[in-house]
Coordinates of N, CA, C and O in Angstrom, one line a residue:
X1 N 0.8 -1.2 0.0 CA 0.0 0.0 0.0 C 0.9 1.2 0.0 O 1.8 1.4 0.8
X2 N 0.6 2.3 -1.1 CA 1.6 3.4 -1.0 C 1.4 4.3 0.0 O 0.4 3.9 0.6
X3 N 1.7 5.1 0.4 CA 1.5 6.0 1.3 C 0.4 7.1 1.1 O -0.4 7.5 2.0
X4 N 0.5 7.4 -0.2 CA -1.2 8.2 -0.9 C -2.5 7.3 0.1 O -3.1 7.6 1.1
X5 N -2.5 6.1 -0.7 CA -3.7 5.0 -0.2 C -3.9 4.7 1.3 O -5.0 4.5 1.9
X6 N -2.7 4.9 1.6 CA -2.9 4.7 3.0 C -3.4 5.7 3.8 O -4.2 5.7 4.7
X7 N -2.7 6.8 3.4 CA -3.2 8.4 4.4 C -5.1 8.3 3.6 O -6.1 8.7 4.3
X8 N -5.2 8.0 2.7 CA -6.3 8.1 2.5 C -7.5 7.2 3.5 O -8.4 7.4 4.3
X9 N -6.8 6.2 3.1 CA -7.4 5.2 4.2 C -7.8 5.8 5.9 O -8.8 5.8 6.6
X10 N -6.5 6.3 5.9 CA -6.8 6.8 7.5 C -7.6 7.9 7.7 O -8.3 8.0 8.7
X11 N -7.4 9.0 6.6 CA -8.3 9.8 6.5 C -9.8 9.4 6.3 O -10.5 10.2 6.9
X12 N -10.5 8.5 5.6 CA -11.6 8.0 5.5 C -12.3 7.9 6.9 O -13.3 8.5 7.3
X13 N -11.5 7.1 7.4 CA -12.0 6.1 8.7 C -12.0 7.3 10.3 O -12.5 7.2 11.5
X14 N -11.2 8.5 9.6 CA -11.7 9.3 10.8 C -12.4 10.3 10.2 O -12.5 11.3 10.9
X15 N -13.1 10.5 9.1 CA -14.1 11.4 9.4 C -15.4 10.7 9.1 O -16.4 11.3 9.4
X16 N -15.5 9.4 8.7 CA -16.5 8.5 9.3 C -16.7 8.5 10.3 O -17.8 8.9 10.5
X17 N -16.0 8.0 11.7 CA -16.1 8.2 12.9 C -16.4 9.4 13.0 O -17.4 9.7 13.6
X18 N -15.7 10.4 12.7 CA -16.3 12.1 13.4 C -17.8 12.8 13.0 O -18.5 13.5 13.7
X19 N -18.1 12.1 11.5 CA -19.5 12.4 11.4 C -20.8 11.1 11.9 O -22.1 11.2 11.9
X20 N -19.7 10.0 12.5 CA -21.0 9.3 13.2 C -21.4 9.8 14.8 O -22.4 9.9 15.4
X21 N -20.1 10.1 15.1 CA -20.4 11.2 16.5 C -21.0 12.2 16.6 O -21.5 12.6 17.6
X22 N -21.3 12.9 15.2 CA -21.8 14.1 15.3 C -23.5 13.8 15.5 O -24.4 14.3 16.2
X23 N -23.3 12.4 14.3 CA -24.9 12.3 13.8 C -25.8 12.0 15.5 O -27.0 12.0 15.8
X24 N -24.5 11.8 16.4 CA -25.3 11.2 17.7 C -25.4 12.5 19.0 O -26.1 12.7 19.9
X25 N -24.5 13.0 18.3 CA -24.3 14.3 19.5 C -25.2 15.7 19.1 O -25.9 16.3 19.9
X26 N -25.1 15.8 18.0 CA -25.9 16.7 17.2 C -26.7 16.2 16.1 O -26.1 16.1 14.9
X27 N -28.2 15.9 16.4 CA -28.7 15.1 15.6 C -29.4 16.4 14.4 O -29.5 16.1 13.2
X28 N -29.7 17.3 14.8 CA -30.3 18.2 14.2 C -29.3 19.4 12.9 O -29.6 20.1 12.0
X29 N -28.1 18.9 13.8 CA -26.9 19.8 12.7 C -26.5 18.9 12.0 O -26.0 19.3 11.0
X30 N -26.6 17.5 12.3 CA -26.2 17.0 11.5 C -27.4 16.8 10.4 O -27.0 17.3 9.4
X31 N -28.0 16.6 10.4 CA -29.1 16.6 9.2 C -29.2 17.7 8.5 O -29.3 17.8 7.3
X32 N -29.1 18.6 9.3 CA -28.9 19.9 7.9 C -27.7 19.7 7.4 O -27.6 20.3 6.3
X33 N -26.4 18.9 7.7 CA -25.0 18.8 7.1 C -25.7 17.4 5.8 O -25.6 17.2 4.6
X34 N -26.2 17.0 6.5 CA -26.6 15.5 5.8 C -27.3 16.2 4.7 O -26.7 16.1 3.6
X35 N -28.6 16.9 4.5 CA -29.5 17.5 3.7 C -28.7 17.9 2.5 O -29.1 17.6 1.4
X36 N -27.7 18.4 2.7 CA -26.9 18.9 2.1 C -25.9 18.5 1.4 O -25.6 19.0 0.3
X37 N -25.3 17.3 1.9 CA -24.1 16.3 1.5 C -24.6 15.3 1.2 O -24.0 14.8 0.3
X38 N -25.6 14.6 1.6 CA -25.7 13.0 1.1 C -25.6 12.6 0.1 O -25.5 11.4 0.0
X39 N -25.6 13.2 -1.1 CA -25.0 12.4 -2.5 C -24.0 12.3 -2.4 O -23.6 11.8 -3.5
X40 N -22.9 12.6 -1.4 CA -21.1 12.5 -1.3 C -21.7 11.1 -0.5 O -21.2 10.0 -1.1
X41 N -22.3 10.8 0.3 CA -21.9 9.3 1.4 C -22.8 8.2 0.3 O -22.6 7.0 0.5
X42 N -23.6 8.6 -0.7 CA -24.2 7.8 -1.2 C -23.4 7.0 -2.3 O -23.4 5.7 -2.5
X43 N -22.6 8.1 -3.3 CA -21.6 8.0 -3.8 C -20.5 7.0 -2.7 O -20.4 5.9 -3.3
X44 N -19.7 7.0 -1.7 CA -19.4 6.4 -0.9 C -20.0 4.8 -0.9 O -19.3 3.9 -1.2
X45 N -21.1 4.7 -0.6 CA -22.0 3.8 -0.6 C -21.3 2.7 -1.5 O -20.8 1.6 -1.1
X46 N -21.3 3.5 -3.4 CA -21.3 2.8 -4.4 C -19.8 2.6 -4.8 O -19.7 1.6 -5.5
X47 N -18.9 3.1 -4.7 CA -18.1 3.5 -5.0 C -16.4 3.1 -3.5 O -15.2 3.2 -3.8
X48 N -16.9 2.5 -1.7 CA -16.2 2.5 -1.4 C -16.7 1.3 -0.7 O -17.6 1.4 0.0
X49 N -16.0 0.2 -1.1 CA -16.8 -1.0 -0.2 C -16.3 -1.3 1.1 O -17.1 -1.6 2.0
X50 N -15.1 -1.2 1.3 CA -14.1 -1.2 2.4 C -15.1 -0.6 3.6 O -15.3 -1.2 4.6
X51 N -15.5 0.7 3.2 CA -16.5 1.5 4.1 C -17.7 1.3 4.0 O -18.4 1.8 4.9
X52 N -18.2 1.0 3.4 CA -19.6 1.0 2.9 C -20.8 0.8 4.1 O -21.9 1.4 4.2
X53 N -19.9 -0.7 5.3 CA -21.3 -0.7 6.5 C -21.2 0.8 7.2 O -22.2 1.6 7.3
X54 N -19.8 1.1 7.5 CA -19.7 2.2 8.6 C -20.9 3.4 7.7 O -21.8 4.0 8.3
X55 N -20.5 3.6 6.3 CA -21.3 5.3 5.8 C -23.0 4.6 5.5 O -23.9 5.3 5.3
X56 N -23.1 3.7 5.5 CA -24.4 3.1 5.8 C -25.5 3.6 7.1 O -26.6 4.0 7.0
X57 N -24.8 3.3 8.4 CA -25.1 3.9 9.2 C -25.2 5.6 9.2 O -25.6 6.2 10.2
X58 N -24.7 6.3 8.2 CA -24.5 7.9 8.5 C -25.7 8.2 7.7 O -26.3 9.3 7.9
X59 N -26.2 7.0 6.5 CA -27.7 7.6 5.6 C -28.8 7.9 6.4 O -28.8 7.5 7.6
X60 N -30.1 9.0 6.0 CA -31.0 8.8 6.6 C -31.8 9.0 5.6 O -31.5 9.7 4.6
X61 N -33.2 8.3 6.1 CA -34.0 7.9 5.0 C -35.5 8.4 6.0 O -35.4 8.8 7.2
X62 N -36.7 8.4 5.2 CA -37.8 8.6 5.3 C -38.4 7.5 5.7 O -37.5 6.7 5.6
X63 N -39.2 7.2 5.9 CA -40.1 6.1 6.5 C -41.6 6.8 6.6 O -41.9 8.0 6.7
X64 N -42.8 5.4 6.6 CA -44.0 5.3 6.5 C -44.3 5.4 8.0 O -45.6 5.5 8.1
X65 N -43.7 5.3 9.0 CA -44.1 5.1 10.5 C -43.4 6.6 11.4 O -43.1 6.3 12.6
X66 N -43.1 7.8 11.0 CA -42.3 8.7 11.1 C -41.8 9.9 10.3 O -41.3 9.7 9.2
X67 N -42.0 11.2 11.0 CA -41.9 12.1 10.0 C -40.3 12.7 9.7 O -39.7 13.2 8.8
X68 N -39.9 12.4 11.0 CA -38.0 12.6 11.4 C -37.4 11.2 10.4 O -37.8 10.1 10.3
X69 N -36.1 12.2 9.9 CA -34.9 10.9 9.1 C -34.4 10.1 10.1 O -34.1 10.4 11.3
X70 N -34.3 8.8 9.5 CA -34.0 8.0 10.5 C -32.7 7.5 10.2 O -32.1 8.1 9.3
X71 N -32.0 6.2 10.6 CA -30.9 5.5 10.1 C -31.1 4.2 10.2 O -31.6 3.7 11.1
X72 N -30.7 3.6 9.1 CA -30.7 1.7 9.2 C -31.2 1.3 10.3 O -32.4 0.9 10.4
X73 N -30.2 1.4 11.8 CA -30.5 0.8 12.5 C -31.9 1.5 13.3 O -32.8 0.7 13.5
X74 N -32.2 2.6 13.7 CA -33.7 3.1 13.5 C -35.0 2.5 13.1 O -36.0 2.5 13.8
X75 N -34.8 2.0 11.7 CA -35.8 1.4 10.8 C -36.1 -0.4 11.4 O -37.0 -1.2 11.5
X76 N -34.4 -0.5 11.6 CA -34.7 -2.1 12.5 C -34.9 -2.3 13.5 O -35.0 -3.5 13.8
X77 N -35.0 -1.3 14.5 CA -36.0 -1.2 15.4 C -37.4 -1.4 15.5 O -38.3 -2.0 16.0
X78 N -37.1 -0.7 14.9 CA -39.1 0.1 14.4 C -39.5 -1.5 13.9 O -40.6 -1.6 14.4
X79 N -39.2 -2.6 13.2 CA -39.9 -3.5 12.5 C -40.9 -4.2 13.0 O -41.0 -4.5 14.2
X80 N -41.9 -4.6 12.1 CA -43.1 -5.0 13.4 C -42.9 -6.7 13.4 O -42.1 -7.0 12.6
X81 N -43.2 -7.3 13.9 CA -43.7 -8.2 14.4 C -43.4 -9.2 13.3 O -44.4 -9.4 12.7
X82 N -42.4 -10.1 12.9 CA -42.6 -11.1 11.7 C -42.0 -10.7 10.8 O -41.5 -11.6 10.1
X83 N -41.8 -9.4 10.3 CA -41.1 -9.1 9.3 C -39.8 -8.8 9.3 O -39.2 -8.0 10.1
X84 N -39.3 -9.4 8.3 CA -37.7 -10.0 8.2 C -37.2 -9.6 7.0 O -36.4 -10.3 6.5
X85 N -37.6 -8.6 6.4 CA -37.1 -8.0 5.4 C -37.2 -6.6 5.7 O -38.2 -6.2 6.5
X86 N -36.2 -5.5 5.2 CA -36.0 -4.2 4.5 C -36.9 -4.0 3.3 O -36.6 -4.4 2.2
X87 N -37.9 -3.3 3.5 CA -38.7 -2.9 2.3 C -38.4 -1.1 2.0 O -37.9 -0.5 2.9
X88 N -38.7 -0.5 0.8 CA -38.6 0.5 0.4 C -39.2 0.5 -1.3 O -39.2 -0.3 -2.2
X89 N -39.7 2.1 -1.1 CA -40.3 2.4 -2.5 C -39.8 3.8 -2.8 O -39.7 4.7 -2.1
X90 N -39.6 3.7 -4.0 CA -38.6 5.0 -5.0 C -39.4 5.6 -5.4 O -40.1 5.0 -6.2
X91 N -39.6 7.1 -5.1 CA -40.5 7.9 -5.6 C -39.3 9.7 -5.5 O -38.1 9.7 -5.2
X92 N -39.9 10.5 -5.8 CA -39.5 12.0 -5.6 C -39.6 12.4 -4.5 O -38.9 13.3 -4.2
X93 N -40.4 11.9 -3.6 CA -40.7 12.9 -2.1 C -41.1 11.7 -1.2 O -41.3 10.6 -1.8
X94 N -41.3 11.7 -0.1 CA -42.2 11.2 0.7 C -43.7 11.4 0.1 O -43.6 10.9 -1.0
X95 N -44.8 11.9 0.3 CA -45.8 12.5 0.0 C -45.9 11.3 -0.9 O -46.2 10.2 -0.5
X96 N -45.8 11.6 -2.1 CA -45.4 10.4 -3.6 C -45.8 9.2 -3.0 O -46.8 8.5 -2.8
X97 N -44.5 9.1 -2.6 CA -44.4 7.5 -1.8 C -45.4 6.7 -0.9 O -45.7 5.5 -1.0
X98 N -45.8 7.5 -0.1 CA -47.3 7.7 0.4 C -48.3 7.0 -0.2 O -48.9 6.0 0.2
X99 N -48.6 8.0 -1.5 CA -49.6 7.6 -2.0 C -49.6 6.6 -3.1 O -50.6 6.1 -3.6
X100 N -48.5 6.5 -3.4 CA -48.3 5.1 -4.6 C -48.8 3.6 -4.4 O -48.5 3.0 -3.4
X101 N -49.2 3.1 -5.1 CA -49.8 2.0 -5.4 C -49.1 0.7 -4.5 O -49.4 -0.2 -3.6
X102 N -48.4 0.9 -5.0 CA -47.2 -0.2 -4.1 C -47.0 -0.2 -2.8 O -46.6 -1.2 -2.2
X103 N -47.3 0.8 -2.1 CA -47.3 1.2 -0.2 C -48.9 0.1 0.1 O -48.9 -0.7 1.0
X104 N -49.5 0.2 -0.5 CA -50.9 -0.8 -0.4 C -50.8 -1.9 0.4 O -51.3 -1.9 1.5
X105 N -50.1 -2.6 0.1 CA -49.8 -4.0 0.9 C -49.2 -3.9 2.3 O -49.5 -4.7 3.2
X106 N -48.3 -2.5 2.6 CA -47.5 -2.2 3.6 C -48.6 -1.9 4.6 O -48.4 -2.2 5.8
X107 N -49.8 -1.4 4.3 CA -50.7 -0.3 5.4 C -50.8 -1.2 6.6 O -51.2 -2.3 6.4
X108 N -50.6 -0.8 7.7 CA -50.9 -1.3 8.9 C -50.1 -2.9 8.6 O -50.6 -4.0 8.8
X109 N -49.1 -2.9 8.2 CA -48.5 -4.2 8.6 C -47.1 -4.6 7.8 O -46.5 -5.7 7.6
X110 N -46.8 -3.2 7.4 CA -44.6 -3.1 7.9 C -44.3 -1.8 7.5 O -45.1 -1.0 7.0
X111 N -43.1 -1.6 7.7 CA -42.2 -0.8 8.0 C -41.5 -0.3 6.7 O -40.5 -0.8 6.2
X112 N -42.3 0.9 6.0 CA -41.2 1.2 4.8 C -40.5 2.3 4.5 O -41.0 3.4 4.5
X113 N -39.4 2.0 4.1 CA -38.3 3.2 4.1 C -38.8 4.0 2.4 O -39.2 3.3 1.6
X114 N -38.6 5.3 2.2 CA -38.6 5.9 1.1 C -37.3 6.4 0.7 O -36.4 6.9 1.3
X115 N -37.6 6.1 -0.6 CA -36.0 6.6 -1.2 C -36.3 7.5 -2.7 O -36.9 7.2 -3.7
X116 N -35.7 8.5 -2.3 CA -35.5 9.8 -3.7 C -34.6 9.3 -4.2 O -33.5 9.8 -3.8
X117 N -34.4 8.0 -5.4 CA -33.3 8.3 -6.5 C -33.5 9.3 -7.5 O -32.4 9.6 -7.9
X118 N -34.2 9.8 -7.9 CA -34.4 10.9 -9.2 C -33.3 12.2 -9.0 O -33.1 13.1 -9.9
X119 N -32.7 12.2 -7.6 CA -32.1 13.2 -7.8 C -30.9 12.7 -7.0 O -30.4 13.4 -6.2
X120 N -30.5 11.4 -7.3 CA -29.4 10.9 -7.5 C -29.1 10.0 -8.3 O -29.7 9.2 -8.9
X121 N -27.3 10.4 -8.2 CA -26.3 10.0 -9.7 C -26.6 8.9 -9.1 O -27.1 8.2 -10.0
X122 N -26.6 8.0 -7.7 CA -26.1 6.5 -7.6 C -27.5 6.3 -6.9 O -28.5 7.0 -6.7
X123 N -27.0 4.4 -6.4 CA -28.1 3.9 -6.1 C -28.5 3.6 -5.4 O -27.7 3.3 -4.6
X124 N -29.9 3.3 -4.7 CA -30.2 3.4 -3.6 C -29.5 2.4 -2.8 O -29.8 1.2 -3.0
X125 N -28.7 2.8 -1.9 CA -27.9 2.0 -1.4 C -28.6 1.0 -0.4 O -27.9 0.4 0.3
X126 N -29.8 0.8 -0.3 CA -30.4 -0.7 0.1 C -30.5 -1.6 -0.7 O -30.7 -2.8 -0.5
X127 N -30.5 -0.8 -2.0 CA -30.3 -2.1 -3.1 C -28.6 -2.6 -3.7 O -28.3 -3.3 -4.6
X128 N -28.1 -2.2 -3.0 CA -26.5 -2.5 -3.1 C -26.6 -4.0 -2.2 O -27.1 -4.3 -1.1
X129 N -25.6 -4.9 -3.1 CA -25.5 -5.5 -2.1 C -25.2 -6.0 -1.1 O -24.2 -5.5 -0.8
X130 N -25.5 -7.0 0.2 CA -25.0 -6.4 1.7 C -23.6 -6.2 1.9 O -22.6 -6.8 1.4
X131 N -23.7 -5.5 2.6 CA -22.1 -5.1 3.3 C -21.4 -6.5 4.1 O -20.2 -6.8 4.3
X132 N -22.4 -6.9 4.4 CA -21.8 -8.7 5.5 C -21.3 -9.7 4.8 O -21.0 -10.7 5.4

C-alpha cells in the first residue's frame, strides 16, 4: 500500500467516525450537514466498499411510520412483528411514496423506508448488495 492509499485510508475512517459522533451528538446539525451532503456518502455507498457498513449507518431515510430521518438501524428497530425484510419504494418525495400503489400491501402491517433516486447519480444503497 503506497503512502497516498494509505493516508487516504486513515483519513476516510476518521471522518467517518467524526460524522458518526456528530450524527449522535448533534442530531439536528447533523441533518442539515446531511440534507446537504448526502450524494457525497451515497456515492461512498457505491463506490467505497471497504467502508460501505460504517457510511451506511451515517444515511438517513424517510419512513412510512415517522416524519424525522431516521438511520438503518432506526428502521430495524421500528420493524413489526414477523417481518424480516427491509422494504422500500422510490419515488421524488415522501408525500409520492405515500400515496403510490405499491405502499398498499404495507398499510398497517410493515415498516417502509422511502427513497428519492431521481435526484441521485447513484443507487439506492439498500439495493446494493450487503455489506456482510
Amino acid at each position: 500500500m503506497t503512502f497516498s492509499n494509505l493516508f487516504r485510508s486513515l483519513l476516510t475512517k476518521r471522518i467517518i467516525k467524526l460524522l458518526d459522533e456528530q450524527s449522535k451528538k448533534d442530531e439536528e446539525g447533523y441533518l442539515t450537514w446531511y440534507n446537504a451532503f448526502h450524494l457525497f456518502l451515497k456515492e461512498g455507498m457505491a463506490t467505497d466498499q471497504e467502508n460501505a457498513e460504517q457510511i451506511l449507518q451515517l444515511l438517513r431515510y424517510q419512513a412510512n411510520f415517522t416524519e424525522k430521518q431516521i438511520n438503518i438501524e432506526d428502521y430495524l428497530k421500528q420493524m413489526k412483528t414477523g417481518q424480516n425484510k427491509i422494504y422500500y419504494i422510490l419515488g421524488p418525495n415522501k408525500e409520492a411514496c405515500e400515496r403510490s400503489p405499491y405502499m398498499e400491501p404495507f398499510k398497517g402491517t410493515g415498516n417502509v423506508f422511502f427513497e428519492q433516486p431521481l435526484i441521485s447519480r447513484y443507487p439506492c444503497p439498500l439495493c446494493l448488495p450487503p455489506c456482510r
